[in-house]
Amino acid sequence: MIIMERNATDEQIKRVIDEILRCGLRVDVSRGEFRTIIGLIGDEKGVSFDHLAGLPGVKEVQPVESKYKLVSREYHPDSRIIKVGDVVIGGGEPVFIAGPCAIEGREQMLKTAEEAKSAGANILRGGAFKPRSSVHSFQGLQEEGLKYLAEAGEKFNMPTITEVRGEGQVELVAQYVDILQIGARNMYNQDLLEAVAKMGKPVLLKRNFGAGIEEFLCFAEYIVAQGNKDIILCERGLVPIGKGKEYTRYMLDLSAVPVLKKETYLPVFADPSHGTGRRDLVEPMSRAAIAAGADGLMIETHCNPQEALCDSQQMIMADELKRIIDVCIKIRKIM
Amino acid sequence: MIIMERNATDEQIKRVIDEILRCGLRVDVSRGEFRTIIGLIGDEKGVSFDHLAGLPGVKEVQPVESKYKLVSREYHPDSRIIKVGDVVIGGGEPVFIAGPCAIEGREQMLKTAEEAKSAGANILRGGAFKPRSSVHSFQGLQEEGLKYLAEAGEKFNMPTITEVRGEGQVELVAQYVDILQIGARNMYNQDLLEAVAKMGKPVLLKRNFGAGIEEFLCFAEYIVAQGNKDIILCERGLVPIGKGKEYTRYMLDLSAVPVLKKETYLPVFADPSHGTGRRDLVEPMSRAAIAAGADGLMIETHCNPQEALCDSQQMIMADELKRIIDVCIKIRKIM
Amino acid sequence: MIIMERNATDEQIKRVIDEILRCGLRVDVSRGEFRTIIGLIGDEKGVSFDHLAGLPGVKEVQPVESKYKLVSREYHPDSRIIKVGDVVIGGGEPVFIAGPCAIEGREQMLKTAEEAKSAGANILRGGAFKPRSSVHSFQGLQEEGLKYLAEAGEKFNMPTITEVRGEGQVELVAQYVDILQIGARNMYNQDLLEAVAKMGKPVLLKRNFGAGIEEFLCFAEYIVAQGNKDIILCERGLVPIGKGKEYTRYMLDLSAVPVLKKETYLPVFADPSHGTGRRDLVEPMSRAAIAAGADGLMIETHCNPQEALCDSQQMIMADELKRIIDVCIKIRKIM
Amino acid sequence: MIIMERNATDEQIKRVIDEILRCGLRVDVSRGEFRTIIGLIGDEKGVSFDHLAGLPGVKEVQPVESKYKLVSREYHPDSRIIKVGDVVIGGGEPVFIAGPCAIEGREQMLKTAEEAKSAGANILRGGAFKPRSSVHSFQGLQEEGLKYLAEAGEKFNMPTITEVRGEGQVELVAQYVDILQIGARNMYNQDLLEAVAKMGKPVLLKRNFGAGIEEFLCFAEYIVAQGNKDIILCERGLVPIGKGKEYTRYMLDLSAVPVLKKETYLPVFADPSHGTGRRDLVEPMSRAAIAAGADGLMIETHCNPQEALCDSQQMIMADELKRIIDVCIKIRKIM
């Protein structure tokens, strides 16, 4: 839908119409008392709206169809269910991903896995290639860490997930883990998205902290465009706004959960650990995310959070994880 | 705590110390290898930190004590319980405020009240002085509306609440309703806050959509400073960030709920109607708010939302309200 | 323009059309392959878009006409020029408002005025009713301050401006000053806007720190609706976004300057003092604002900033003010 | 600086002190009436503040030293001057990068380069690997495009710059161009930053649209950590905040320019094309950026913007570029 300026000339209107026809579409022209509005009819895929918006006399271009047809529930109504090992994601039962922020050693990984398993977690996480804000911080054990994660997953019969931070690690990581994670900072990294999508394994895609819902889904589209529909969307918080003290690291946007469930057929998770950055907020925000309709949670746990090398403030212990899982299952049941 | 610049001179340091002593405080000076840090000891109330920060050689002033002692749980550990009629706010049971965005007439008010009551709502709301983004929109029935609200509240034995939009209406509104609401747009309006506080009735204070938690509590402080501690804090969404389509009117910041519960002794509500602006999101976000620990909800309901003159898109009907109240009570019980 | 859902029924479409016709408008219905789009023709003033958006089968309502016709340049192409005393605002020459954040005493006011005048400032500011984030901070000298401001303005032949913080002060303030200022926190305060507009004096309206351009102009509309077109719009910074240290108090949105100049016929100012909160940024951001096309600047100055009771960190002295005014006049000349 | 809770026990305080000593630092303990504050003395590089913040009894950790020592002007006062061919960046004269958003063909590249050169541009840009929000959009000519860019740069004696979108392209791109650009979406991509830094060529690093200044500089630190100090920082706009119509694509944060100039020794550019997304705003925001102190600008130009395949709405033609360059040079001179 193209809205012309009030004083657009007939010539300008004609030029816009010609350009649209040249792209193989048809037009529906509505000449009002004050303005002319031109609707596009047909397949808009090949049309450059940027180009049309730049033509003289055009006030604005308002898209009517969504920008993300491949992941849109309007076009594909059935919810996607993803099976990884024995775990069913998006099937009604909430799924819990747990494990340490960073894999720090074999013992830490095994112990944390054992505790997470007995607390009721379904999938095991652990960071081997850590994205860090400071070049001076611990950057992860890399392949050594992946081995510990795989060993722990196998030992406790838990599918595994880890973040792929850069293109150079895609194949390596895919050898060791069951689900590949794209972190919030890489949501816009289309080269990485395509490389990861091609591995044929489920992908957990985190929303960037500055991204609107529309952008989030447009980038999920990059994965589906490679033929991979096994995508878990994960809300993990937006950049804080407002002045003064930061009480939380990010601002978990839980309304994204029901919005995404409506807009797309993909399962939706939330990450209350990164989303808040505070241990004491993990439990209330876990409950809230499930109550908002999340299909699962990603929670950072550690056998000894106070000794952790990374994100120490937001990791919880197994007893708290168990309490969270128990209450979340109950909340889901009464919904 | 005052952090001096690396190259601050002895003279500059001395001047800062002198200024602090002049205010009747003591200092604790820590001279490090690279910097000098000056701590303040004593009652900081009379100190102008702005002024200190402007002195030469000062890098920054980092406050250690919170800016909102009057409403701070650190200073007053016991939760505040507010009783209005038969309703107990902050006492463990969730409380539900329901009613129309705007009072449109006697019949609409009575019918909506009756339905809200039978759905399980505790408190009746209705707008008589509407804050509107457009001067061309319906602005409310004013005193006529207040009469309908009071009549409906009495008839169905529900305490009432309405927004006081301007100072000119404070006394009038206080004659008709039980709880005075300060809307999000007026959170910073200290003259209005003080005038409302003086009425001696409970105040529901909504968080401004651009306000951090710290600012929110500093303005609650204005009410307590008038001797009125019966304040209900209400989270109702922040300005949307991110590009592209707006899926929700505002962004409900549910992590504010547990943060506020920790920082202050006041009861905390959430408003999923304004917080999302979408009827279909009221239910999931109501569940989420209660699961996050909210003491109650403010939900816009209408006997016939599609005929409403204001906020038609976000109001729900009584059957949905009932479903929400039922599930929220269940969620609270298992927490 | 009303966009129906893909699966909207004929009945739903008919209902929407009926509602529009009932409001006295005509419709232009475009039935596409996938969707029906209904355009409204006629005077939209009486139409409740909220209401239409809530009807079944409606996907969304996309307004085509702007929401602020009264202040819109599209409807009123000629720039507004405001004359106050000898000062011409919006006439091509940049105008400089200077003076202290808060009026602290007669001597301070007179001295600051004298210095501002000789530095080249045109209009004198000074706060008498201070909006403060903390109830414990200095709140202003009130009427006593207004007297000092008026005296200083008269002595140095400078029109005066001060903020009206609440409705209770409107008439009092209007007796003493030439231009009435609505602060950023009160931009949404429609009762105050209307009361101030009725005084018949020019109004400087600051943009709220969480307000989009559209909202800003919708609230300027409240003033024009009272018959007062002498409005100066003032950009003074948005809430900071992003994690970590706050380097500026707010984030001055200078692109608002050319956008506002295009959207409206009103003069546009910027406030680099509040917009940054840092003395050392006042000069570069003053230059930038003028270079972006601002019609004038509002700058906080003080005869002795380090002794100031309020905003000490952002006030500058007369010598710096002079340098700023000189360079800004030169920049304007070469543009 | 570690601030303990008011009720922290001696044991908790002792534990924090022990942990710090264990890291090889010394402590400076200040026991106030209400709180204990522990200062760290020595080299903080090896300390995990995350870990300390997670210890029991710790209220918060307030860093005193900046997180970005390698790029900090406090540690390295001299401004960095970068020479590329005949062009001197950061040397006082403003530098102008111009060229098309996307390289679309040989002829378009040569023509645009010729026009940019005669308009006064110093450096030639052109996108070969385009980051795009939609997988369905034009993604760039890749190596073919690089060849056209290199040819055009050589022909008109202009150093060249292009964005490196993914790690897979680093070496290829480095063969063809003189300056490697990291786009806003990749600012957090530490693997890409390190790979690009190692090429030994100057790097233009754009600020992410959700990043604070502190984060921006922490990621510039990744480049310096590889031994490459030839970094140009570029402000290109933050995510829009506020409700309603988006008048600009992003929100150019020009106060970042003087802040960055103060915090770091690196040259600072601004990109008014992406920062606004509107052709008519490029000129005012170019002037404003230079007036704010920017060392240069990156402006998208095209020989025929209306035919452009990408960002058609924000590209300008050579005549406008010339006007911008001329006025910017004049503004710089009078500053």
Short mmCIF file of C-alpha atoms in Angstrom, two decimals, chain B residues 15 19 22 45 48-56 59-60 67-70 129-136 139 165-169 185-186 188-192 194 208-211 215 218-219 221-222 225 239 241 245 249-250 279 305-313, chain C residues 15 19 22 45 48-56 59-60 67-70 129-136 139 165-169 185-186 188-192 194 208-211 215 218-219 221-222 225 239 241 245 249-250 279 305-313:
data_model
loop_
_atom_site.label_atom_id
_atom_site.label_comp_id
_atom_site.label_asym_id
_atom_site.label_seq_id
_atom_site.Cartn_x
_atom_site.Cartn_y
_atom_site.Cartn_z
CA ARG B 15 38.11 21.69 48.98
CA GLU B 19 32.54 21.34 51.72
CA ARG B 22 30.72 22.40 56.27
CA LYS B 45 19.87 14.55 53.81
CA SER B 48 23.68 18.66 47.60
CA PHE B 49 25.37 15.90 45.62
CA ASP B 50 24.84 17.96 42.49
CA HIS B 51 26.95 20.63 44.02
CA LEU B 52 29.73 18.26 45.09
CA ALA B 53 29.78 16.64 41.65
CA GLY B 54 30.40 20.04 40.12
CA LEU B 55 33.55 20.78 42.13
CA PRO B 56 36.86 20.75 40.28
CA LYS B 59 35.27 12.49 38.61
CA GLU B 60 31.96 11.27 39.91
CA LYS B 67 17.48 7.71 47.36
CA TYR B 68 14.14 6.58 48.76
CA LYS B 69 14.47 5.87 52.44
CA LEU B 70 10.85 6.62 53.32
CA PHE B 129 -11.36 12.54 33.82
CA LYS B 130 -9.59 10.81 30.97
CA PRO B 131 -6.05 11.64 29.98
CA ARG B 132 -6.11 11.41 26.19
CA SER B 133 -3.38 11.67 23.58
CA SER B 134 -5.62 13.65 21.31
CA VAL B 135 -7.51 16.79 22.17
CA HIS B 136 -10.12 15.59 19.69
CA GLN B 139 -12.38 13.32 27.58
CA ARG B 165 -5.85 13.85 36.21
CA GLY B 166 -5.25 17.35 37.48
CA GLU B 167 -4.94 19.32 40.71
CA GLY B 168 -8.25 21.01 40.07
CA GLN B 169 -10.12 17.74 40.56
CA ARG B 185 1.63 10.45 32.78
CA ASN B 186 1.38 12.18 36.14
CA TYR B 188 6.33 13.03 38.02
CA ASN B 189 3.69 15.61 38.89
CA GLN B 190 4.79 16.42 42.42
CA ASP B 191 2.13 19.09 42.99
CA LEU B 192 -0.57 16.58 42.15
CA GLU B 194 1.16 16.12 47.29
CA ASN B 208 5.63 6.40 34.21
CA PHE B 209 6.44 4.67 30.92
CA GLY B 210 9.91 6.22 30.83
CA ALA B 211 10.76 5.93 34.52
CA GLU B 215 12.61 7.41 40.01
CA CYS B 218 11.51 8.68 44.65
CA PHE B 219 8.10 9.95 43.58
CA GLU B 221 8.38 9.25 48.49
CA TYR B 222 6.50 12.50 47.81
CA ALA B 225 6.40 12.72 52.92
CA VAL B 239 7.73 2.83 26.11
CA ILE B 241 11.89 0.07 22.03
CA LYS B 245 5.68 -2.87 13.94
CA ARG B 249 1.05 -0.55 23.10
CA TYR B 250 3.61 -0.56 25.87
CA ARG B 279 -7.46 -7.85 24.61
CA PRO B 305 -16.19 -3.60 24.70
CA GLN B 306 -16.94 -3.17 21.03
CA GLU B 307 -19.12 -0.18 21.75
CA ALA B 308 -16.63 1.45 24.11
CA LEU B 309 -15.61 5.03 23.48
CA CYS B 310 -12.05 4.53 24.65
CA ASP B 311 -9.47 1.74 24.64
CA SER B 312 -11.93 -0.57 22.96
CA GLN B 313 -9.13 -2.85 21.83
CA ARG C 15 -20.39 -4.36 10.00
CA GLU C 19 -20.17 1.67 11.48
CA ARG C 22 -23.09 5.65 10.65
CA LYS C 45 -12.66 13.96 13.44
CA SER C 48 -13.30 6.50 17.18
CA PHE C 49 -10.50 4.47 15.62
CA ASP C 50 -10.15 2.60 18.90
CA HIS C 51 -13.67 1.43 18.46
CA LEU C 52 -13.19 0.35 14.85
CA ALA C 53 -10.00 -1.48 15.71
CA GLY C 54 -11.92 -3.51 18.26
CA LEU C 55 -14.50 -4.83 15.81
CA PRO C 56 -14.32 -8.52 14.92
CA LYS C 59 -6.56 -6.82 11.68
CA GLU C 60 -5.45 -3.26 12.12
CA LYS C 67 -2.99 13.04 14.19
CA TYR C 68 -2.03 16.68 14.63
CA LYS C 69 -3.67 18.80 12.01
CA LEU C 70 -3.76 21.99 14.09
CA PHE C 129 8.88 26.23 41.14
CA LYS C 130 11.37 23.42 40.62
CA PRO C 131 10.34 19.93 39.63
CA ARG C 132 12.71 17.70 41.60
CA SER C 133 13.27 13.97 41.62
CA SER C 134 13.66 13.97 45.35
CA VAL C 135 11.24 15.36 47.86
CA HIS C 136 14.29 16.11 50.00
CA GLN C 139 12.13 23.05 45.60
CA ARG C 165 5.00 23.18 37.44
CA GLY C 166 1.38 22.85 38.53
CA GLU C 167 -2.06 24.21 37.78
CA GLY C 168 -2.11 26.09 41.05
CA GLN C 169 0.66 28.41 39.88
CA ARG C 185 7.56 15.93 32.96
CA ASN C 186 4.36 17.86 32.32
CA TYR C 188 1.28 15.00 28.97
CA ASN C 189 -0.49 17.13 31.58
CA GLN C 190 -3.43 18.27 29.51
CA ASP C 191 -5.11 20.19 32.33
CA LEU C 192 -1.95 22.22 32.82
CA GLU C 194 -5.01 24.09 28.73
CA ASN C 208 8.79 14.43 27.42
CA PHE C 209 11.80 12.11 27.70
CA GLY C 210 9.70 9.10 26.70
CA ALA C 211 7.58 10.74 24.02
CA GLU C 215 2.79 12.39 20.85
CA CYS C 218 -0.55 15.83 19.72
CA PHE C 219 0.00 17.60 23.02
CA GLU C 221 -2.36 20.49 19.75
CA TYR C 222 -3.96 20.95 23.19
CA ALA C 225 -7.04 24.09 20.57
CA VAL C 239 15.62 8.52 28.48
CA ILE C 241 18.96 3.32 26.64
CA LYS C 245 27.56 3.72 32.86
CA ARG C 249 21.77 12.47 31.92
CA TYR C 250 19.49 12.18 28.90
CA ARG C 279 28.88 21.27 31.52
CA PRO C 305 27.91 27.30 39.08
CA GLN C 306 29.90 25.57 41.79
CA GLU C 307 27.75 27.16 44.46
CA ALA C 308 24.47 26.37 42.71
CA LEU C 309 21.78 24.56 44.65
CA CYS C 310 20.52 22.61 41.66
CA ASP C 311 21.98 21.10 38.48
CA SER C 312 25.39 22.41 39.42
CA GLN C 313 27.03 19.96 37.03
#
